[in-house]
Coordinates of C-alpha atoms in Angstrom, one line a residue:
Chain G
M23 CA -26.0 -27.4 35.5
I24 CA -22.3 -26.6 35.4
Q25 CA -20.0 -29.7 35.6
G26 CA -16.7 -28.5 34.3
I27 CA -14.8 -25.2 34.2
L28 CA -12.3 -23.7 31.8
L29 CA -10.3 -20.8 33.2
D30 CA -8.3 -18.3 31.2
L31 CA -5.1 -17.4 33.0
S32 CA -3.7 -13.9 32.4
G33 CA -6.2 -11.2 33.2
V34 CA -8.5 -13.6 35.1
L35 CA -6.2 -15.1 37.8
Y36 CA -3.4 -12.5 37.6
T37 CA -2.2 -9.4 35.8
G38 CA 1.5 -9.3 35.1
N39 CA 2.8 -11.1 38.2
Q40 CA 0.1 -9.7 40.5
V41 CA -2.6 -12.1 41.7
I42 CA -6.1 -10.7 41.2
P43 CA -7.6 -10.3 44.7
G44 CA -9.8 -13.3 45.7
A45 CA -8.4 -15.5 43.0
L46 CA -6.6 -17.9 45.3
T47 CA -9.6 -18.4 47.6
A48 CA -11.9 -18.8 44.6
L49 CA -9.8 -21.6 43.1
Q50 CA -9.7 -23.4 46.4
Q51 CA -13.5 -23.3 46.6
L52 CA -13.7 -25.1 43.2
R53 CA -11.2 -27.7 44.4
D54 CA -13.1 -28.2 47.6
K55 CA -16.2 -29.0 45.5
N56 CA -14.2 -31.4 43.4
L57 CA -15.2 -29.6 40.2
P58 CA -12.9 -30.4 37.3
V59 CA -11.0 -27.4 36.0
R60 CA -8.8 -26.8 33.0
Y61 CA -6.5 -23.8 32.7
I62 CA -6.7 -22.6 29.1
T63 CA -4.2 -20.3 27.5
N64 CA -3.1 -19.3 24.0
T65 CA 0.4 -18.5 25.2
T66 CA 2.9 -20.0 22.8
R67 CA 6.1 -18.7 24.3
K68 CA 6.2 -20.9 27.4
P69 CA 6.2 -24.7 27.8
S70 CA 3.8 -26.2 30.3
A71 CA 6.5 -26.7 32.9
A72 CA 7.3 -23.0 32.9
I73 CA 3.6 -22.0 33.2
I74 CA 3.1 -24.3 36.2
K75 CA 6.3 -22.8 37.8
Q76 CA 5.0 -19.3 37.3
L77 CA 1.5 -20.2 38.7
T78 CA 3.1 -22.0 41.7
A79 CA 5.3 -19.0 42.5
M80 CA 2.1 -16.8 42.7
G81 CA 0.5 -19.3 45.1
F82 CA -1.7 -21.2 42.7
N83 CA -2.0 -25.0 43.1
V84 CA -2.3 -26.2 39.5
K85 CA -1.4 -29.7 38.3
L86 CA 0.3 -30.3 34.9
E87 CA -2.7 -32.4 33.7
E88 CA -5.0 -29.4 34.4
L89 CA -3.2 -27.2 32.0
F90 CA -4.6 -27.1 28.4
T91 CA -2.8 -24.9 26.0
A92 CA -2.7 -24.6 22.2
P93 CA 0.8 -26.2 22.1
I94 CA -0.4 -29.1 24.2
A95 CA -3.5 -29.6 22.0
A96 CA -1.3 -29.4 18.9
R97 CA 1.2 -31.8 20.3
D98 CA -1.5 -34.3 21.2
Y99 CA -2.9 -34.0 17.7
L100 CA 0.5 -34.7 16.1
K101 CA 1.0 -37.7 18.4
D102 CA -2.4 -39.2 17.7
N103 CA -1.8 -38.8 14.0
R104 CA 1.8 -39.9 14.1
L105 CA 3.0 -36.7 12.4
T106 CA 6.6 -35.5 12.3
P107 CA 6.7 -31.7 12.8
Y108 CA 8.9 -28.9 11.4
L109 CA 8.8 -26.4 14.3
L110 CA 8.5 -22.7 13.5
V111 CA 7.9 -21.8 17.2
H112 CA 9.6 -19.8 19.9
P113 CA 12.9 -21.4 21.0
E114 CA 11.5 -21.7 24.6
L115 CA 8.5 -23.7 23.4
E116 CA 10.5 -26.4 21.5
E117 CA 10.7 -28.6 24.6
E118 CA 6.9 -29.0 24.5
F119 CA 7.4 -31.1 21.4
T120 CA 10.4 -33.2 22.3
T121 CA 8.4 -36.3 23.1
L122 CA 7.3 -36.5 19.5
E123 CA 9.1 -38.5 16.8
Q124 CA 11.7 -36.3 15.1
G125 CA 13.1 -37.0 11.7
D126 CA 13.5 -36.0 8.1
N127 CA 10.1 -37.2 7.0
V128 CA 8.4 -34.0 8.0
N129 CA 4.6 -34.0 7.4
A130 CA 3.4 -31.2 9.6
V131 CA 4.6 -27.6 9.8
V132 CA 3.8 -26.2 13.3
V133 CA 3.7 -22.4 13.5
G134 CA 3.6 -20.4 16.8
D135 CA 4.8 -17.0 17.8
A136 CA 8.4 -17.6 16.6
A137 CA 9.4 -13.9 16.8
E138 CA 12.9 -13.5 15.4
G139 CA 12.7 -17.2 14.3
F140 CA 10.5 -16.0 11.4
S141 CA 13.5 -15.6 9.2
Y142 CA 13.2 -15.8 5.4
D143 CA 15.2 -19.0 5.4
R144 CA 12.9 -20.7 7.9
M145 CA 9.8 -19.4 6.3
N146 CA 11.1 -20.9 3.0
R147 CA 11.8 -24.2 4.6
A148 CA 8.3 -24.3 6.1
F149 CA 6.8 -23.4 2.7
R150 CA 8.7 -26.2 0.9
Y151 CA 7.5 -28.8 3.4
L152 CA 3.9 -27.5 2.8
L153 CA 4.4 -27.9 -1.0
E154 CA 5.5 -31.5 -0.5
N155 CA 2.9 -33.1 1.7
A156 CA 2.9 -31.4 5.1
N157 CA -0.1 -30.1 7.0
L158 CA -0.1 -26.6 8.4
V159 CA -0.8 -26.6 12.1
A160 CA -1.3 -23.1 13.8
L161 CA -0.9 -22.5 17.5
G162 CA -3.4 -19.6 17.3
I163 CA -3.9 -16.9 14.6
N164 CA -3.6 -13.8 16.7
R165 CA -2.6 -10.7 14.7
Y166 CA -0.2 -9.0 17.1
F167 CA 0.7 -8.6 20.8
R168 CA 2.1 -5.9 23.0
D169 CA 5.7 -6.2 24.1
G170 CA 6.5 -3.3 26.5
D171 CA 5.4 -0.2 24.7
Q172 CA 5.5 -1.7 21.2
L173 CA 3.2 -3.9 19.1
C174 CA 4.7 -7.0 17.6
L175 CA 3.5 -9.4 14.9
D176 CA 2.1 -12.6 16.3
A177 CA 1.9 -16.0 14.5
G178 CA -1.4 -15.1 12.6
P179 CA 0.2 -13.0 9.9
Y180 CA 2.9 -15.6 9.2
I181 CA 0.3 -18.3 9.0
K182 CA -1.7 -16.3 6.5
A183 CA 1.5 -15.8 4.5
L184 CA 2.1 -19.6 4.4
E185 CA -1.6 -20.3 3.6
Y186 CA -1.4 -17.9 0.6
A187 CA 1.9 -19.2 -0.6
S188 CA 1.0 -22.9 -0.4
G189 CA -2.8 -22.8 -1.0
K190 CA -3.3 -24.9 2.2
T191 CA -5.6 -24.0 5.1
A192 CA -4.2 -24.1 8.6
L193 CA -5.6 -26.3 11.3
V194 CA -5.9 -23.8 14.1
F195 CA -5.4 -24.6 17.8
G196 CA -6.0 -22.1 20.5
K197 CA -9.0 -19.9 21.4
P198 CA -11.4 -19.1 19.8
A199 CA -11.1 -22.0 17.3
H200 CA -14.1 -24.3 17.6
A201 CA -12.0 -27.4 17.4
F202 CA -9.8 -26.2 20.3
Y203 CA -12.8 -25.7 22.6
M204 CA -14.0 -29.2 21.6
S205 CA -10.6 -30.7 22.5
A206 CA -10.7 -28.9 25.9
V207 CA -14.2 -30.2 26.6
D208 CA -13.1 -33.7 25.5
N209 CA -10.0 -33.3 27.8
I210 CA -12.1 -32.3 30.8
G211 CA -14.6 -35.1 30.1
C212 CA -17.8 -33.1 30.4
L213 CA -20.6 -32.2 27.9
S214 CA -20.0 -28.9 26.2
E215 CA -23.3 -27.5 27.4
A216 CA -22.3 -28.4 31.0
T217 CA -18.9 -26.7 30.6
I218 CA -18.3 -23.0 31.3
M219 CA -15.4 -20.8 30.1
V220 CA -14.3 -17.9 32.3
G221 CA -12.3 -15.2 30.5
D222 CA -11.5 -11.5 30.1
D223 CA -11.6 -11.4 26.3
I224 CA -15.1 -11.0 25.0
E225 CA -14.1 -12.3 21.5
S226 CA -11.8 -15.1 22.1
D227 CA -12.9 -16.4 25.5
V228 CA -16.7 -15.7 25.7
I229 CA -18.1 -15.5 22.1
G230 CA -15.7 -18.2 21.0
A231 CA -16.8 -20.6 23.8
V232 CA -20.5 -19.9 23.3
D233 CA -20.1 -20.4 19.6
A234 CA -18.7 -23.9 20.4
G235 CA -21.7 -24.7 22.6
L236 CA -20.3 -23.9 26.0
Q237 CA -21.5 -21.4 28.6
G238 CA -19.4 -18.2 29.2
I239 CA -18.5 -15.8 31.9
L240 CA -16.8 -12.4 31.1
V241 CA -14.9 -11.0 34.0
Q242 CA -14.3 -7.2 34.3
T243 CA -10.5 -7.6 34.9
G244 CA -7.5 -7.9 32.6
K245 CA -8.2 -6.8 29.0
Y246 CA -11.9 -6.2 29.7
R247 CA -13.0 -2.8 28.5
S248 CA -16.1 -1.0 29.5
G249 CA -18.8 -1.8 27.0
D250 CA -17.6 -5.3 26.2
E251 CA -20.6 -6.7 28.1
T252 CA -23.0 -5.2 25.5
R253 CA -21.6 -7.9 23.1
L254 CA -22.4 -10.8 25.5
P255 CA -24.0 -13.7 23.6
G256 CA -26.9 -15.7 25.0
N257 CA -25.6 -18.4 27.5
A258 CA -23.1 -15.9 28.9
V259 CA -23.0 -13.5 31.9
C260 CA -20.7 -10.7 32.9
V261 CA -19.4 -10.5 36.5
K262 CA -16.9 -8.4 38.4
D263 CA -14.0 -10.8 38.8
I264 CA -12.9 -14.4 39.3
A265 CA -14.3 -14.5 42.8
A266 CA -17.8 -13.4 41.5
A267 CA -17.4 -16.0 38.7
V268 CA -16.8 -18.8 41.1
E269 CA -19.7 -17.6 43.2
Y270 CA -21.9 -17.8 40.1
I271 CA -20.5 -21.3 39.2
L272 CA -21.0 -22.7 42.7
Y273 CA -24.6 -21.5 42.6
H274 CA -25.3 -23.2 39.3
C275 CA -23.5 -26.5 39.8
Chain T
M29 CA -6.6 -0.6 -34.8
I30 CA -3.5 -1.1 -32.7
Q31 CA -1.7 2.1 -31.7
G32 CA 0.4 1.1 -28.8
I33 CA 2.3 -2.0 -27.7
L34 CA 3.1 -3.4 -24.3
L35 CA 5.8 -6.1 -24.3
D36 CA 6.7 -8.5 -21.6
L37 CA 10.5 -9.1 -21.3
S38 CA 11.6 -12.5 -20.0
G39 CA 10.1 -15.4 -22.1
V40 CA 9.1 -13.0 -24.9
L41 CA 12.3 -11.3 -25.9
Y42 CA 14.8 -13.7 -24.3
T43 CA 15.0 -16.8 -22.1
G44 CA 17.8 -16.6 -19.5
N45 CA 20.4 -14.6 -21.4
Q46 CA 19.5 -16.0 -24.8
V47 CA 17.7 -13.8 -27.3
I48 CA 14.6 -15.5 -28.8
P49 CA 15.3 -15.9 -32.5
G50 CA 13.7 -13.0 -34.5
A51 CA 13.2 -10.8 -31.5
L52 CA 15.8 -8.1 -32.5
T53 CA 14.4 -7.8 -36.0
A54 CA 10.9 -7.7 -34.8
L55 CA 11.5 -4.8 -32.4
Q56 CA 13.3 -2.9 -35.1
Q57 CA 10.2 -3.3 -37.3
L58 CA 8.1 -1.7 -34.6
R59 CA 10.6 1.2 -34.3
D60 CA 10.6 1.7 -38.1
K61 CA 6.9 2.1 -37.9
N62 CA 7.2 4.6 -35.0
L63 CA 4.8 2.6 -33.0
P64 CA 5.0 3.4 -29.3
V65 CA 6.2 0.5 -27.1
R66 CA 6.5 0.0 -23.4
Y67 CA 8.5 -2.9 -21.9
I68 CA 6.5 -4.2 -19.0
T69 CA 7.9 -6.4 -16.3
N70 CA 7.1 -7.4 -12.7
T71 CA 10.8 -7.9 -11.8
T72 CA 11.3 -6.3 -8.4
R73 CA 15.0 -7.2 -7.9
K74 CA 16.5 -5.0 -10.5
P75 CA 16.4 -1.2 -10.9
S76 CA 15.6 0.2 -14.3
A77 CA 19.2 1.0 -15.1
A78 CA 20.2 -2.6 -14.6
I79 CA 17.4 -3.9 -16.8
I80 CA 18.4 -1.5 -19.6
K81 CA 22.0 -2.6 -19.2
Q82 CA 21.0 -6.3 -19.5
L83 CA 18.8 -5.6 -22.6
T84 CA 21.6 -3.5 -24.2
A85 CA 24.1 -6.3 -23.7
M86 CA 21.8 -8.7 -25.5
G87 CA 21.5 -6.2 -28.5
F88 CA 18.2 -4.6 -27.7
N89 CA 17.8 -0.9 -28.2
V90 CA 15.5 0.1 -25.3
K91 CA 15.3 3.6 -23.9
L92 CA 14.8 4.2 -20.1
E93 CA 11.5 6.0 -20.7
E94 CA 10.2 2.9 -22.6
L95 CA 10.6 0.8 -19.5
F96 CA 7.5 0.4 -17.3
T97 CA 7.9 -1.8 -14.3
A98 CA 6.0 -2.3 -11.0
P99 CA 8.6 -0.4 -9.1
I100 CA 8.5 2.5 -11.6
A101 CA 4.7 2.7 -11.4
A102 CA 4.9 2.6 -7.6
R103 CA 7.6 5.3 -7.5
D104 CA 5.5 7.6 -9.7
Y105 CA 2.5 7.0 -7.5
L106 CA 4.4 7.9 -4.4
K107 CA 5.8 11.0 -6.1
D108 CA 2.4 12.2 -7.4
N109 CA 0.9 11.7 -3.9
R110 CA 4.0 13.2 -2.1
L111 CA 4.3 10.0 0.0
T112 CA 7.4 9.2 2.1
P113 CA 8.1 5.4 1.8
Y114 CA 9.5 2.8 4.2
L115 CA 11.1 0.3 1.8
L116 CA 10.8 -3.4 2.4
V117 CA 12.4 -4.3 -1.0
H118 CA 15.4 -6.0 -2.3
P119 CA 18.6 -4.1 -1.6
E120 CA 19.4 -3.8 -5.3
L121 CA 16.1 -2.1 -5.9
E122 CA 16.4 0.6 -3.3
E123 CA 18.1 3.0 -5.8
E124 CA 14.9 3.1 -7.8
F125 CA 13.4 5.1 -5.0
T126 CA 16.2 7.5 -4.2
T127 CA 14.6 10.4 -6.0
L128 CA 11.8 10.4 -3.5
E129 CA 11.7 12.5 -0.4
Q130 CA 13.1 10.5 2.5
G131 CA 12.3 11.2 6.1
D132 CA 10.9 10.1 9.4
N133 CA 7.3 11.0 8.4
V134 CA 6.7 7.6 6.7
N135 CA 3.2 7.3 5.2
A136 CA 3.7 4.5 2.7
V137 CA 5.1 1.0 3.2
V138 CA 6.4 -0.4 -0.1
V139 CA 6.8 -4.2 -0.2
G140 CA 8.6 -6.0 -3.0
D141 CA 10.6 -9.3 -3.1
A142 CA 12.9 -8.4 -0.2
A143 CA 14.1 -12.0 0.3
E144 CA 16.4 -12.1 3.4
G145 CA 15.2 -8.5 4.0
F146 CA 12.0 -10.0 5.3
S147 CA 13.3 -10.2 8.9
Y148 CA 11.0 -10.1 11.9
D149 CA 12.4 -6.7 12.9
R150 CA 11.7 -5.1 9.5
M151 CA 8.2 -6.7 9.2
N152 CA 7.4 -5.3 12.7
R153 CA 8.6 -1.8 11.6
A154 CA 6.5 -2.0 8.4
F155 CA 3.5 -3.2 10.5
R156 CA 3.8 -0.3 13.0
Y157 CA 3.9 2.3 10.2
L158 CA 0.7 0.7 8.8
L159 CA -1.0 1.0 12.2
E160 CA 0.0 4.6 12.4
N161 CA -1.2 6.1 9.0
A162 CA 0.8 4.5 6.2
N163 CA -0.6 3.0 3.0
L164 CA 0.5 -0.4 1.9
V165 CA 2.0 -0.4 -1.6
A166 CA 2.7 -3.8 -3.2
L167 CA 5.1 -4.4 -6.1
G168 CA 3.2 -7.5 -7.2
I169 CA 1.6 -10.2 -5.1
N170 CA 3.3 -13.3 -6.6
R171 CA 3.3 -16.3 -4.3
Y172 CA 6.7 -17.7 -5.0
F173 CA 9.5 -17.9 -7.6
R174 CA 12.1 -20.5 -8.6
D175 CA 15.7 -19.8 -7.7
G176 CA 17.9 -22.5 -9.1
D177 CA 16.3 -25.8 -8.1
Q178 CA 14.4 -24.4 -5.1
L179 CA 11.1 -22.5 -4.8
C180 CA 11.3 -19.3 -2.7
L181 CA 8.6 -17.1 -1.1
D182 CA 7.9 -14.0 -3.2
A183 CA 6.4 -10.7 -1.9
G184 CA 2.8 -11.9 -2.0
P185 CA 2.8 -13.9 1.2
Y186 CA 4.4 -11.1 3.1
I187 CA 1.9 -8.6 1.8
K188 CA -0.9 -10.9 2.9
A189 CA 0.7 -11.1 6.3
L190 CA 0.8 -7.3 6.6
E191 CA -2.7 -7.0 5.3
Y192 CA -4.0 -9.5 8.0
A193 CA -2.0 -7.8 10.8
S194 CA -3.0 -4.3 10.0
G195 CA -6.5 -4.7 8.5
K196 CA -5.3 -2.6 5.5
T197 CA -5.6 -3.6 1.8
A198 CA -2.6 -3.3 -0.4
L199 CA -2.5 -1.1 -3.5
V200 CA -1.0 -3.6 -5.9
F201 CA 1.3 -2.6 -8.8
G202 CA 2.5 -5.1 -11.4
K203 CA 0.7 -7.4 -13.7
P204 CA -2.1 -8.5 -13.6
A205 CA -3.4 -5.7 -11.5
H206 CA -6.0 -3.6 -13.3
A207 CA -4.6 -0.3 -12.0
F208 CA -1.2 -1.3 -13.2
Y209 CA -2.4 -1.9 -16.8
M210 CA -4.3 1.4 -16.6
S211 CA -1.1 3.2 -15.6
A212 CA 0.8 1.6 -18.5
V213 CA -1.8 2.7 -21.0
D214 CA -1.7 6.1 -19.5
N215 CA 2.1 6.2 -19.8
I216 CA 2.0 5.1 -23.4
G217 CA -0.7 7.7 -24.2
C218 CA -3.1 5.4 -26.1
L219 CA -6.6 4.3 -25.5
S220 CA -6.7 0.9 -23.7
E221 CA -8.7 -0.7 -26.6
A222 CA -6.0 0.4 -29.0
T223 CA -3.2 -1.0 -26.9
I224 CA -2.1 -4.6 -27.1
M225 CA -0.1 -6.6 -24.5
V226 CA 2.3 -9.4 -25.7
G227 CA 3.3 -12.0 -23.1
D228 CA 4.1 -15.6 -22.4
D229 CA 1.9 -15.9 -19.2
I230 CA -1.7 -16.6 -20.0
E231 CA -2.9 -15.4 -16.6
S232 CA -0.8 -12.4 -15.8
D233 CA -0.1 -11.1 -19.3
V234 CA -3.1 -12.0 -21.4
I235 CA -6.1 -12.5 -19.2
G236 CA -5.0 -9.6 -17.0
A237 CA -4.6 -7.2 -19.9
V238 CA -7.9 -8.2 -21.6
D239 CA -9.7 -7.8 -18.2
A240 CA -8.3 -4.3 -18.2
G241 CA -9.8 -3.5 -21.6
L242 CA -6.6 -4.1 -23.7
Q243 CA -6.0 -6.6 -26.5
G244 CA -3.7 -9.5 -25.9
I245 CA -1.2 -11.8 -27.7
L246 CA 0.0 -15.0 -26.1
V247 CA 3.4 -16.2 -27.5
Q248 CA 4.4 -19.9 -27.4
T249 CA 7.8 -19.2 -25.8
G250 CA 9.0 -18.8 -22.3
K251 CA 6.7 -20.1 -19.6
Y252 CA 4.0 -20.9 -22.2
R253 CA 2.7 -24.5 -21.7
S254 CA 0.8 -26.5 -24.3
G255 CA -2.9 -26.0 -23.7
D256 CA -2.6 -22.4 -22.4
E257 CA -4.3 -21.2 -25.6
T258 CA -7.5 -23.0 -24.7
R259 CA -7.9 -20.3 -22.0
L260 CA -7.5 -17.4 -24.4
P261 CA -10.1 -14.7 -23.7
G262 CA -11.9 -12.8 -26.4
N263 CA -9.8 -9.9 -27.8
A264 CA -6.7 -12.1 -27.7
V265 CA -4.8 -14.4 -30.1
C266 CA -2.0 -17.0 -29.7
V267 CA 1.0 -16.9 -32.0
K268 CA 4.3 -18.8 -32.3
D269 CA 6.7 -16.1 -31.0
I270 CA 7.6 -12.4 -30.9
A271 CA 8.3 -12.3 -34.6
A272 CA 4.8 -13.6 -35.4
A273 CA 3.3 -11.2 -32.8
V274 CA 4.9 -8.2 -34.5
E275 CA 3.7 -9.5 -37.9
Y276 CA 0.1 -9.6 -36.5
I277 CA 0.5 -6.1 -35.0
L278 CA 1.9 -4.6 -38.2
Y279 CA -1.1 -6.1 -40.1
H280 CA -3.6 -4.6 -37.6
C281 CA -2.1 -1.1 -37.1

């Protein structure tokens, strides 16, 4: 029985700014059935408001509280534990953390895809906070990403650098971290075995979710590559696209 | 039988710019006996010429060919293997590599303590060369160093970042890397078991050298801390200072 649905965004609902055919209708079908949905993404360059704006412009009807990103999960963790962060994140993402206490008494270093923000000076500041008493909080540990025709370093390498320098281990938010999937399941209010994750990344979306006790659906759009389905774990299926995924869900809910 | 001697510099021969008492006489005694000596350091901010200049100013009589640093070992490796480097090193160190072929066909990324040179842009360029076909060459993998009253990130964290991003493993020069001690022994032209390393760092100088098959002497100057001698491996002794170390060597050669 499927009671809750986690949906990846890019590659599942749209590619670039192009809606994947059938996506709008499929999401409306889930809404008509009153099935709880969370939109899950590892994006660490855009705050929630900007993601909602982008989705709305493409015709999707997504509420702020249905969005569950690595930065949101990290922010909630900082808030629950009353931690004051030092932010080594993309400038556009900083607004996601403005509701938190700011101050000199830093006890968490938050690292996302800071790009040019990964200067020697800021890395040193982060490192010194870690040597004092701060925790290391990672918004994903991806190795690199494609920007136009070039590959660029993502947050992962810089997190490994700070782990090596400080001897601390990062608390990782974002897919495929087990704790992140647990937070999402907690957020949607369903049992993990009754929650299904739909994504185009066999590793991060499907294997990661199944490892955390969820069910999984791999769609053959976005970054899917022929042959990915041979790596499907138990408790996961592979279907053509988001429309077929919703058809499968409606049949099993 | 001791036939060759490797000497650490800072903390063994001098502290800051102060010569350690007895050091000048001790080195002269080694020279009078015609014992081959190599001066071994992990410093990656100064080219050989600057190190010789500093030693000469303090009264030491050291020839360029007696100096064996991580950058020198790395440069010789690049030369022997006809590799064209991309240098992610301190600006002052770049001159150490000017004798090498330069060009667009980069097939080695050389990483030292580049400090402010560790920009996002240069890290990305290094990463892209690694993804193409370049080797990763590390001038030491130290975690951090003290600069005045602050701790600063050394090359090690950035090398770990590039290893994680590219999936490659760095070839590490500098103490305590086994291959580095082997190169030094090769350079001095003695058998490893007939070569002794004198240093103030129990880990990097003494345990590292003994692990590579050399003998070791720990001196109680420089970064030596009381109790370090309890960690002495077999084939190593602990003495007061460089004068006592040379006395021991002259007795065993």
